[in-house]
Short mmCIF file of C-alpha atoms and ligand atoms in Angstrom, two decimals:
data_model
loop_
_atom_site.label_atom_id
_atom_site.label_comp_id
_atom_site.label_asym_id
_atom_site.label_seq_id
_atom_site.Cartn_x
_atom_site.Cartn_y
_atom_site.Cartn_z
CA UNK G 1 22.08 16.69 14.60
CA UNK G 2 19.18 14.37 14.03
CA UNK G 3 17.18 15.88 16.88
CA UNK G 4 17.82 19.75 14.92
CA UNK G 5 16.25 18.06 11.58
CA UNK G 6 13.37 16.88 13.79
CA UNK G 7 13.12 20.73 15.26
CA UNK G 8 13.10 21.75 11.47
CA UNK G 9 10.40 19.55 10.60
CA UNK G 10 7.97 20.60 13.37
CA UNK G 11 8.97 24.26 12.50
CA UNK G 12 8.51 24.30 8.55
CA UNK G 13 5.05 22.07 9.42
CA UNK G 14 3.81 25.22 12.06
CA UNK G 15 5.00 27.73 9.83
CA UNK G 16 3.89 26.65 6.45
CA UNK G 17 0.69 25.21 7.80
CA UNK G 18 0.99 21.43 7.70
CA UNK G 19 0.59 20.49 11.65
CA UNK G 20 -0.42 22.72 14.56
CA UNK G 21 -0.23 21.83 18.24
CA UNK G 22 -3.95 21.47 19.20
CA UNK G 23 -5.44 24.24 20.99
CA UNK G 24 -2.20 26.52 21.07
CA UNK G 25 -3.93 29.75 22.39
CA UNK G 26 -4.66 27.97 25.49
CA UNK G 27 -1.41 26.57 26.01
CA UNK G 28 -1.80 24.04 23.97
CA UNK G 29 -2.89 20.26 25.01
CA UNK G 30 -0.51 17.28 25.00
CA UNK G 31 0.27 14.92 22.61
CA UNK G 32 -2.72 16.18 20.41
CA UNK G 33 -2.22 17.84 17.04
CA UNK G 34 -4.22 19.78 14.83
CA UNK G 35 -3.86 19.41 10.66
CA UNK G 36 -3.55 22.97 8.53
CA UNK G 37 -4.50 23.68 5.33
CA UNK G 38 -1.78 21.47 3.74
CA UNK G 39 -1.41 18.82 6.41
CA UNK G 40 -4.98 18.14 6.07
CA UNK G 41 -4.78 17.78 2.19
CA UNK G 42 -1.59 15.23 2.69
CA UNK G 43 -3.04 13.56 5.18
CA UNK G 44 -6.36 13.30 2.51
CA UNK G 45 -3.68 12.09 -0.17
CA UNK G 46 -2.37 9.60 2.56
CA UNK G 47 -5.60 8.19 3.01
CA UNK G 48 -6.81 8.13 -0.68
CA UNK G 49 -3.68 5.96 -1.77
CA UNK G 50 -3.89 3.57 0.89
CA UNK G 51 -7.43 2.93 0.18
CA UNK G 52 -6.65 2.47 -3.62
CA UNK G 53 -3.84 0.16 -2.83
CA UNK G 54 -6.16 -1.75 -0.15
CA UNK G 55 -9.34 -1.60 -1.60
CA UNK G 56 -9.92 0.21 -4.95
CA UNK G 57 -7.45 -2.39 -6.65
CA UNK G 58 -8.38 -5.24 -4.67
CA UNK G 59 -11.17 -7.36 -5.98
CA UNK G 60 -11.09 -9.18 -2.47
CA UNK G 61 -11.47 -6.73 0.02
CA UNK G 62 -14.11 -4.52 1.09
CA UNK G 63 -14.45 -0.77 2.92
CA UNK G 64 -16.26 -0.45 6.01
CA UNK G 65 -16.69 2.71 8.50
CA UNK G 66 -17.58 1.67 11.94
CA UNK G 67 -18.41 3.57 14.68
CA UNK G 68 -15.75 5.05 17.66
CA UNK G 69 -18.01 4.12 20.52
CA UNK G 70 -18.81 0.19 20.80
CA UNK G 71 -20.43 -2.07 23.22
CA UNK G 72 -17.93 -1.54 26.17
CA UNK G 73 -17.99 -5.86 26.00
CA UNK G 74 -15.81 -5.48 22.75
CA UNK G 75 -13.12 -4.49 24.87
CA UNK G 76 -13.38 -6.68 27.34
CA UNK G 77 -13.46 -9.72 24.44
CA UNK G 78 -10.19 -8.08 23.00
CA UNK G 79 -8.17 -8.24 25.83
CA UNK G 80 -7.89 -4.56 26.18
CA UNK G 81 -9.83 -3.98 29.49
CA UNK G 82 -7.19 -6.03 31.17
CA UNK G 83 -4.32 -6.28 29.08
CA UNK G 84 -4.17 -2.88 26.99
CA UNK G 85 -1.36 -1.68 28.71
CA UNK G 86 1.78 -0.08 28.56
CA UNK G 87 4.85 -1.42 30.74
CA UNK G 88 6.56 1.66 32.64
CA UNK G 89 9.55 1.46 34.94
CA UNK G 90 11.42 4.10 36.72
CA UNK G 91 15.28 4.94 36.63
CA UNK G 92 16.08 5.29 40.25
CA UNK G 93 18.97 6.86 39.70
CA UNK G 94 16.91 10.10 37.94
CA UNK G 95 13.39 8.75 38.54
CA UNK G 96 12.90 9.15 34.52
CA UNK G 97 9.81 7.27 33.46
CA UNK G 98 10.51 5.11 30.70
CA UNK G 99 8.47 2.41 28.64
CA UNK G 100 9.91 -0.41 28.91
CA UNK G 101 9.42 -2.10 25.61
CA UNK G 102 10.63 1.09 24.09
CA UNK G 103 14.34 0.35 26.03
CA UNK G 104 14.00 -3.01 24.99
CA UNK G 105 12.92 -2.21 21.53
CA UNK G 106 16.29 0.22 21.76
CA UNK G 107 18.65 -2.86 22.24
CA UNK G 108 16.81 -4.90 19.51
CA UNK G 109 14.51 -7.05 21.31
CA UNK G 110 10.78 -6.64 20.55
CA UNK G 111 7.95 -7.31 23.32
CA UNK G 112 4.04 -7.45 22.75
CA UNK G 113 1.93 -4.85 24.35
CA UNK G 114 -0.43 -7.60 24.92
CA UNK G 115 2.19 -8.96 26.93
CA UNK G 116 1.50 -9.61 30.77
CA UNK G 117 3.34 -7.88 33.37
CA UNK G 118 5.45 -10.68 34.42
CA UNK G 119 6.04 -11.82 31.04
CA UNK G 120 7.58 -8.32 30.05
CA UNK G 121 9.36 -8.45 33.41
CA UNK G 122 10.99 -11.45 32.83
CA UNK G 123 12.47 -10.20 29.48
CA UNK G 124 13.24 -7.07 31.37
CA UNK G 125 15.64 -8.63 33.77
CA UNK G 126 17.30 -10.81 31.40
CA UNK G 127 18.11 -7.87 29.48
CA UNK G 128 18.62 -5.56 32.34
CA UNK G 129 22.58 -5.14 32.03
CA UNK G 130 22.44 -4.19 28.59
CA UNK G 131 19.56 -1.03 28.88
CA UNK G 132 20.83 2.19 29.76
CA UNK G 133 18.28 5.21 31.08
CA UNK G 134 18.48 7.42 28.14
CA UNK G 135 18.59 10.43 30.21
CA UNK G 136 21.27 9.85 32.86
CA UNK G 137 22.93 6.85 31.47
CA UNK G 138 22.55 4.63 34.31
CA UNK G 139 21.14 1.01 34.77
CA UNK G 140 19.22 0.66 37.33
CA UNK G 141 15.34 0.47 37.17
CA UNK G 142 12.24 -0.53 39.30
CA UNK G 143 10.11 -3.45 37.96
CA UNK G 144 7.75 -2.66 34.93
CA UNK G 145 4.11 -1.77 36.02
CA UNK G 146 1.26 -1.60 33.33
CA UNK G 147 -0.77 1.14 32.94
CA UNK G 148 -4.03 0.62 31.01
CA UNK G 149 -4.49 2.85 27.67
CA UNK G 150 -8.24 3.08 27.16
CA UNK G 151 -9.75 6.31 27.27
CA UNK G 152 -13.03 6.14 29.16
CA UNK G 153 -15.94 8.30 28.61
CA UNK G 154 -19.62 8.70 30.15
CA UNK G 155 -21.65 7.77 27.18
CA UNK G 156 -25.47 6.72 27.87
CA UNK G 157 -24.39 6.55 31.76
CA UNK G 158 -25.96 9.20 33.16
CA UNK G 159 -24.52 8.16 37.22
CA UNK G 160 -22.23 10.28 38.90
CA UNK G 161 -19.86 6.56 39.55
CA UNK G 162 -19.87 6.29 35.72
CA UNK G 163 -16.17 5.25 36.09
CA UNK G 164 -17.01 2.19 37.53
CA UNK G 165 -18.96 1.33 34.34
CA UNK G 166 -17.47 3.16 31.35
CA UNK G 167 -18.00 2.81 27.64
CA UNK G 168 -14.34 3.48 25.66
CA UNK G 169 -13.25 5.53 22.57
CA UNK G 170 -11.85 2.72 20.82
CA UNK G 171 -8.22 2.05 21.46
CA UNK G 172 -7.84 0.51 17.47
CA UNK G 173 -10.20 0.28 14.54
CA UNK G 174 -9.66 -3.63 13.85
CA UNK G 175 -12.12 -4.39 16.43
CA UNK G 176 -14.86 -2.61 14.57
CA UNK G 177 -14.10 -4.96 11.75
CA UNK G 178 -14.18 -8.02 13.64
CA UNK G 179 -17.45 -7.45 15.01
CA UNK G 180 -18.82 -7.00 11.54
CA UNK G 181 -17.12 -9.42 9.51
CA UNK G 182 -20.24 -11.50 9.86
CA UNK G 183 -22.61 -8.58 8.48
CA UNK G 184 -20.09 -7.92 5.70
CA UNK G 185 -20.56 -11.77 4.88
CA UNK G 186 -24.01 -11.89 4.88
CA UNK G 187 -24.44 -8.97 3.06
CA UNK G 188 -21.61 -8.90 0.34
CA UNK G 189 -20.41 -11.57 -2.33
CA UNK G 190 -17.24 -12.04 -0.53
CA UNK G 191 -15.95 -15.74 0.38
CA UNK G 192 -12.93 -16.50 2.49
CA UNK G 193 -10.22 -15.05 1.95
CA UNK G 194 -11.33 -11.77 1.85
CA UNK G 195 -10.16 -8.44 3.72
CA UNK G 196 -11.90 -5.97 5.30
CA UNK G 197 -10.61 -2.32 5.38
CA UNK G 198 -10.92 0.63 7.24
CA UNK G 199 -9.91 4.38 7.96
CA UNK G 200 -10.81 6.13 11.23
CA UNK G 201 -9.84 7.81 14.88
CA UNK G 202 -8.58 5.85 17.37
CA UNK G 203 -7.41 6.94 21.25
CA UNK G 204 -4.71 5.96 23.48
CA UNK G 205 -3.83 7.31 26.94
CA UNK G 206 -0.51 7.10 25.57
CA UNK G 207 1.96 7.90 28.73
CA UNK G 208 5.44 8.77 27.00
CA UNK G 209 3.82 10.90 24.03
CA UNK G 210 6.42 12.52 22.45
CA UNK G 211 8.04 12.46 18.86
CA UNK G 212 5.22 15.14 17.41
CA UNK G 213 2.91 13.22 15.39
CA UNK G 214 4.75 9.65 15.97
CA UNK G 215 2.74 9.14 18.96
CA UNK G 216 -0.22 11.14 19.87
CA UNK G 217 -3.05 10.00 21.77
CA UNK G 218 -5.94 10.60 19.51
CA UNK G 219 -4.74 9.33 16.26
CA UNK G 220 -6.02 7.97 12.63
CA UNK G 221 -5.38 4.07 11.75
CA UNK G 222 -5.55 2.79 8.23
CA UNK G 223 -6.10 -0.55 9.02
CA UNK G 224 -7.08 -4.25 6.75
CA UNK G 225 -7.63 -7.43 8.26
CA UNK G 226 -7.63 -10.43 6.34
CA UNK G 227 -9.80 -13.56 6.43
CA UNK G 228 -7.96 -16.73 5.85
CA UNK G 229 -8.65 -20.81 6.30
CA UNK G 230 -6.18 -21.98 8.82
CA UNK G 231 -3.87 -23.87 6.44
CA UNK G 232 -3.28 -20.62 4.08
CA UNK G 233 -2.56 -18.17 6.92
CA UNK G 234 1.29 -18.19 6.43
CA UNK G 235 0.99 -18.15 2.76
CA UNK G 236 -1.13 -15.11 2.83
CA UNK G 237 0.79 -13.46 5.50
CA UNK G 238 4.25 -13.81 3.13
CA UNK G 239 1.53 -12.14 0.51
CA UNK G 240 1.12 -9.58 2.69
CA UNK G 241 4.30 -8.65 3.46
CA UNK G 242 5.51 -8.20 -0.09
CA UNK G 243 2.26 -6.21 -0.91
CA UNK G 244 2.88 -3.97 2.31
CA UNK G 245 6.17 -3.27 1.20
CA UNK G 246 6.00 -2.67 -2.08
CA UNK G 247 3.37 0.30 -1.24
CA UNK G 248 6.04 2.18 0.45
CA UNK G 249 8.01 2.01 -2.11
CA UNK G 250 5.27 2.88 -4.78
CA UNK G 251 4.53 5.98 -2.69
CA UNK G 252 8.22 7.09 -3.07
CA UNK G 253 9.43 6.57 0.29
CA UNK G 254 13.18 5.98 -0.16
CA UNK G 255 14.35 2.19 0.15
CA UNK G 256 17.07 2.94 2.81
CA UNK G 257 14.99 4.43 5.12
CA UNK G 258 12.96 1.40 5.51
CA UNK G 259 13.31 -1.84 7.04
CA UNK G 260 11.29 -5.05 8.54
CA UNK G 261 11.77 -5.57 12.14
CA UNK G 262 10.80 -9.27 13.33
CA UNK G 263 8.53 -9.72 16.88
CA UNK G 264 11.27 -12.51 18.45
CA UNK G 265 8.71 -12.56 21.54
CA UNK G 266 5.11 -13.30 20.38
CA UNK G 267 1.85 -12.83 22.31
CA UNK G 268 0.49 -16.53 23.29
CA UNK G 269 -1.88 -16.42 20.23
CA UNK G 270 0.16 -14.64 17.12
CA UNK G 271 1.65 -16.71 14.79
CA UNK G 272 4.25 -14.47 13.21
CA UNK G 273 4.41 -10.14 13.84
CA UNK G 274 6.79 -7.78 11.80
CA UNK G 275 7.00 -4.74 11.58
CA UNK G 276 7.85 -1.92 8.63
CA UNK G 277 9.96 0.48 10.54
CA UNK G 278 10.72 4.15 8.92
CA UNK G 279 14.28 5.48 9.86
CA UNK G 280 12.76 8.71 11.39
CA UNK G 281 15.49 11.45 12.74
CA UNK G 282 15.21 9.96 16.15
CA UNK G 283 15.84 5.97 14.84
CA UNK G 284 14.33 3.53 12.86
CA UNK G 285 10.96 3.01 14.60
CA UNK G 286 7.34 1.13 14.05
CA UNK G 287 5.72 2.81 11.15
CA UNK G 288 3.23 -0.20 10.13
CA UNK G 289 2.66 -3.83 11.89
CA UNK G 290 1.93 -6.77 9.85
CA UNK G 291 0.84 -9.56 11.81
CA UNK G 292 -0.78 -13.18 11.46
CA UNK G 293 -3.10 -13.30 14.40
CA UNK G 294 -4.40 -16.99 14.51
CA UNK G 295 -7.92 -17.18 15.22
CA UNK G 296 -7.74 -15.37 18.45
CA UNK G 297 -9.82 -12.43 17.53
CA UNK G 298 -13.14 -14.12 16.19
CA UNK G 299 -12.56 -16.81 18.67
CA UNK G 300 -13.08 -14.45 21.61
CA UNK G 301 -15.55 -12.38 19.91
CA UNK G 302 -17.46 -15.89 19.49
CA UNK G 303 -17.22 -16.26 23.48
CA UNK G 304 -18.04 -13.16 24.59
CA UNK G 305 -21.22 -12.60 22.60
CA UNK G 306 -22.42 -15.70 22.27
CA UNK G 307 -22.63 -15.60 18.62
CA UNK G 308 -20.87 -18.41 16.39
CA UNK G 309 -18.44 -16.43 14.22
CA UNK G 310 -17.30 -19.69 12.49
CA UNK G 311 -17.37 -19.94 8.56
CA UNK G 312 -18.99 -22.71 6.83
CA UNK G 313 -17.19 -23.11 2.65
CA UNK G 314 -20.41 -23.11 0.67
CA UNK G 315 -18.84 -25.11 -1.71
CA UNK G 316 -17.49 -28.02 0.57
CA UNK G 317 -19.27 -27.47 4.00
CA UNK G 318 -16.02 -27.36 5.82
CA UNK G 319 -16.78 -25.12 8.98
CA UNK G 320 -13.85 -23.59 10.80
CA UNK G 321 -12.75 -20.63 12.69
CA UNK G 322 -11.21 -18.02 10.16
CA UNK G 323 -7.37 -17.06 11.08
CA UNK G 324 -6.71 -12.96 10.75
CA UNK G 325 -3.71 -11.24 9.20
CA UNK G 326 -3.61 -7.73 9.19
CA UNK G 327 -1.86 -4.66 8.45
CA UNK G 328 -1.86 -1.56 10.32
CA UNK G 329 -0.72 1.55 10.15
CA UNK G 330 -1.21 5.72 11.62
CA UNK G 331 -1.89 8.63 9.35
CA UNK G 332 0.16 10.51 11.43
CA UNK G 333 3.25 7.82 11.44
CA UNK G 334 2.89 8.04 7.68
CA UNK G 335 2.46 11.64 7.18
CA UNK G 336 5.71 12.45 9.45
CA UNK G 337 7.74 9.61 7.21
CA UNK G 338 6.51 11.34 4.52
CA UNK G 339 7.66 14.90 5.81
CA UNK G 340 11.14 13.33 6.93
CA UNK G 341 11.93 11.92 3.56
CA UNK G 342 10.89 14.73 1.52
CA UNK G 343 13.07 17.15 3.33
CA UNK G 344 16.10 18.84 1.54
CA UNK G 345 18.14 21.67 2.56
CA UNK G 346 19.51 23.20 -0.63
CA UNK G 347 22.19 25.94 -0.50
CA UNK G 348 19.16 28.68 -0.98
CA UNK G 349 16.08 27.01 -0.36
CA UNK G 350 14.38 24.24 1.59
CA UNK G 351 12.52 21.92 -0.62
CA UNK G 352 9.81 19.41 0.53
CA UNK G 353 10.67 16.66 -2.60
CA UNK G 354 7.44 14.88 -2.36
CA UNK G 355 6.61 12.28 -4.91
CA UNK G 356 4.28 13.49 -7.39
CA UNK G 357 1.71 11.40 -6.16
CA UNK G 358 1.76 12.71 -2.39
CA UNK G 359 2.36 16.44 -2.86
CA UNK G 360 -0.41 18.12 -1.22
CA UNK G 361 -0.66 21.16 -3.87
CA UNK G 362 0.17 19.80 -7.55
CA UNK G 363 0.05 23.15 -9.17
CA UNK G 364 0.51 26.79 -8.57
CA UNK G 365 -0.63 29.52 -10.49
CA UNK G 366 1.12 33.26 -10.42
CA UNK G 367 0.15 36.12 -12.27
CA UNK G 368 3.93 37.94 -12.56
CA UNK G 369 2.25 41.38 -11.32
CA UNK G 370 -0.69 41.43 -8.97
CA UNK G 371 -1.92 44.95 -9.97
CA UNK G 372 -1.98 44.30 -13.72
CA UNK G 373 -5.39 43.09 -14.04
CA UNK G 374 -5.06 41.22 -17.69
CA UNK G 375 -1.99 38.92 -16.04
CA UNK G 376 -4.65 38.49 -13.41
CA UNK G 377 -7.79 37.65 -15.20
CA UNK G 378 -5.46 35.31 -17.51
CA UNK G 379 -3.85 33.39 -14.22
CA UNK G 380 -7.46 33.15 -12.83
CA UNK G 381 -8.57 31.30 -15.87
CA UNK G 382 -6.11 28.78 -15.93
CA UNK G 383 -6.06 28.41 -12.36
CA UNK G 384 -9.86 27.87 -12.87
CA UNK G 385 -9.00 24.96 -15.70
CA UNK G 386 -6.39 23.13 -13.94
CA UNK G 387 -8.01 23.02 -10.53
CA UNK G 388 -10.62 20.72 -12.28
CA UNK G 389 -8.12 18.00 -12.72
CA UNK G 390 -5.39 18.85 -10.33
CA UNK G 391 -5.55 20.32 -6.55
CA UNK G 392 -4.20 23.60 -7.35
CA UNK G 393 -3.01 27.13 -5.88
CA UNK G 394 -3.18 30.86 -7.06
CA UNK G 395 -1.19 33.14 -5.53
CA UNK G 396 -0.26 36.70 -6.43
CA UNK G 397 1.61 37.68 -3.03
CA UNK G 398 5.12 39.06 -3.34
CA UNK G 399 7.81 38.73 -5.84
CA UNK G 400 8.21 35.82 -7.99
CA UNK G 401 11.54 34.62 -5.88
CA UNK G 402 9.47 34.76 -2.91
CA UNK G 403 6.44 32.63 -4.43
CA UNK G 404 8.53 29.80 -5.76
CA UNK G 405 10.28 29.52 -2.16
CA UNK G 406 7.01 29.05 -0.44
CA UNK G 407 5.82 26.42 -2.78
CA UNK G 408 9.33 24.85 -2.79
CA UNK G 409 8.61 24.62 0.95
CA UNK G 410 5.46 22.67 0.52
CA UNK G 411 6.71 20.73 -2.12
CA UNK G 412 4.73 21.90 -5.10
CA UNK G 413 5.88 19.95 -7.78
CA UNK G 414 5.41 22.87 -10.85
CA UNK G 415 4.92 26.73 -10.72
CA UNK G 416 2.74 28.37 -13.54
CA UNK G 417 3.62 32.08 -14.24
CA UNK G 418 1.56 34.38 -16.65
CA UNK G 419 3.60 37.16 -17.80
CA UNK G 420 3.01 39.82 -20.61
CA UNK G 421 4.39 37.53 -23.46
CA UNK G 422 1.62 35.21 -22.27
CA UNK G 423 -1.11 37.67 -23.59
CA UNK G 424 0.67 38.02 -26.89
CA UNK G 425 1.88 34.27 -27.41
CA UNK G 426 -0.69 32.29 -25.34
CA UNK G 427 1.98 30.76 -23.49
CA UNK G 428 3.28 30.58 -20.01
CA UNK G 429 6.58 29.64 -17.86
CA UNK G 430 6.24 26.38 -15.94
CA UNK G 431 8.97 25.96 -13.45
CA UNK G 432 10.25 22.35 -12.12
CA UNK G 433 10.47 22.24 -8.20
CA UNK G 434 13.43 19.84 -8.36
CA UNK G 435 15.46 21.10 -10.89
CA UNK G 436 14.03 24.81 -11.00
CA UNK G 437 14.64 24.80 -14.49
CA UNK G 438 11.76 26.82 -16.94
CA UNK G 439 9.76 25.38 -19.70
CA UNK G 440 7.89 27.72 -21.87
CA UNK G 441 4.63 25.85 -22.45
CA UNK G 442 1.31 26.67 -24.81
CA UNK G 443 -1.69 27.19 -22.27
CA UNK G 444 -3.91 25.01 -24.54
CA UNK G 445 -1.27 22.12 -23.79
CA UNK G 446 -1.33 22.76 -20.05
CA UNK G 447 -3.60 20.04 -19.31
CA UNK G 448 -1.71 17.37 -21.19
CA UNK G 449 1.66 18.77 -20.28
CA UNK G 450 0.73 17.82 -16.74
CA UNK G 451 -1.51 14.72 -17.29
CA UNK G 452 2.45 13.39 -18.35
CA UNK G 453 4.96 15.17 -16.33
CA UNK G 454 2.91 14.76 -13.03
CA UNK G 455 2.77 10.66 -13.62
P1 ATP J 501 4.05 1.61 19.73
O1 ATP J 501 5.01 0.47 19.95
O2 ATP J 501 5.05 2.42 18.53
O3 ATP J 501 3.24 2.07 20.56
P2 ATP J 501 2.07 -0.15 18.97
O4 ATP J 501 2.64 -1.65 18.20
O5 ATP J 501 0.94 -0.08 20.08
O6 ATP J 501 2.94 1.03 18.44
P3 ATP J 501 -0.29 -0.73 17.03
O7 ATP J 501 -1.22 -1.13 18.34
O8 ATP J 501 0.25 -2.31 16.53
O9 ATP J 501 0.88 0.09 17.67
O10 ATP J 501 -1.12 0.00 16.34
C1 ATP J 501 -0.73 -0.14 14.63
C2 ATP J 501 -0.21 1.20 14.03
O11 ATP J 501 -1.26 2.48 14.62
C3 ATP J 501 1.09 1.73 14.34
O12 ATP J 501 1.63 0.64 13.56
C4 ATP J 501 1.11 2.88 14.45
O13 ATP J 501 1.77 3.28 12.84
C5 ATP J 501 -0.04 3.46 14.99
N1 ATP J 501 -0.18 4.00 16.18
C6 ATP J 501 -0.46 3.39 17.57
N2 ATP J 501 -0.46 4.08 17.99
C7 ATP J 501 -0.09 5.32 17.78
C8 ATP J 501 -0.04 6.45 18.35
N3 ATP J 501 -0.28 6.63 19.77
N4 ATP J 501 0.13 7.70 17.77
C9 ATP J 501 0.28 7.51 16.32
N5 ATP J 501 -0.17 6.48 15.50
C10 ATP J 501 -0.40 4.88 16.48
#
């Protein structure tokens, strides 16, 4: 039933131009997706809302856009070269290859990706009896083995055996923040506590990449790293958790589809780690991580770069290594949550009830008939006017009923129809997506009407 829902959402995304499989005419490309016109619009809205909440409305947070390629030493310092790997085990009965951290997650045991093979196996063995293979139901597994997730490249290396000395496509955006922390501090009027936010692409050689855009090999992250005094880390962490929870409610995500999941097994440097989980059709799964990371990141980069990244309080002269709390979420995972949350099947229609904030297209303008130049002209004028302020669409194809259904499926809150009365009375029909009720509105007042109603 729930997988049916996933299939329906995937099909709607393709049919209506939200998300396409990558390279489809060549048979596709595993675990990579392209955003179509509405997907691009939705992703842009998601990123804009995140930026607004995390940067625009925050005096203490600034933005950054660091590069995808960085000095490979960064990935050694971060632990990604040696430790950034997924633990895999095989079911001895049906030979399915399974992510051990996911098997543990399914029985409510959180394991951190940065744990060593030994640490993971210790937990795995402890809980082995409770874990069943999701394919065959048996409970007989090999030990967990870890596979590195970093994607290698030959950038700037012109030798044939470049794999011995590779560069990497970044596996997470936050390393670009850590290595620029000193630049930001020295060139801006920020002082601790402050945050740096970034949106950008990341790449991971995910082994079990399934579940549509939930887990892809190329994806976009929205990350904010907040630098604090060690004594204030946990207080700031609790504040950040509240902010991030409220953020999803403000986006219009249903509260009952969200929950906190605490990491019981922390990596050695972490102070605390919670995930915000969303109830996807395949179960509650991580949407965002909110973690207190101690001074691990800046200490590692100090050690590996030889540059002192500690902070000196300009008033008290106290010198210390800042502690970091982070909020990290994927654009694709947010989009999938938003799509699932909005999906509604009614008697005669499928309707995406996006919150007005998130709807990719806010208004659609139709002339009642496409072969009546006076109607088309008036509708175009209205479209041109409103598209100064709102993302609008003009549509003169097919009968009005079909045009409504199409807009329902892409979640457009209001449709505006220009008919023969409009020519005489200078008013139009405005149809509400959710109630399907129709209102007659003076064309001169449309702008105000939508400023008020789209709030
Ligand atoms: P998971 O356990 O699901 O693999 P993670 O714990 O490895 O996730 P983080 O490294 O904490 O994830 O990354 C932060 C966020 O980036 C995640 O909460 C998720 O929203 C997003 N993200 C991570 N990996 C992927 C991916 N392969 N595809 C899409 N989004 C991802």
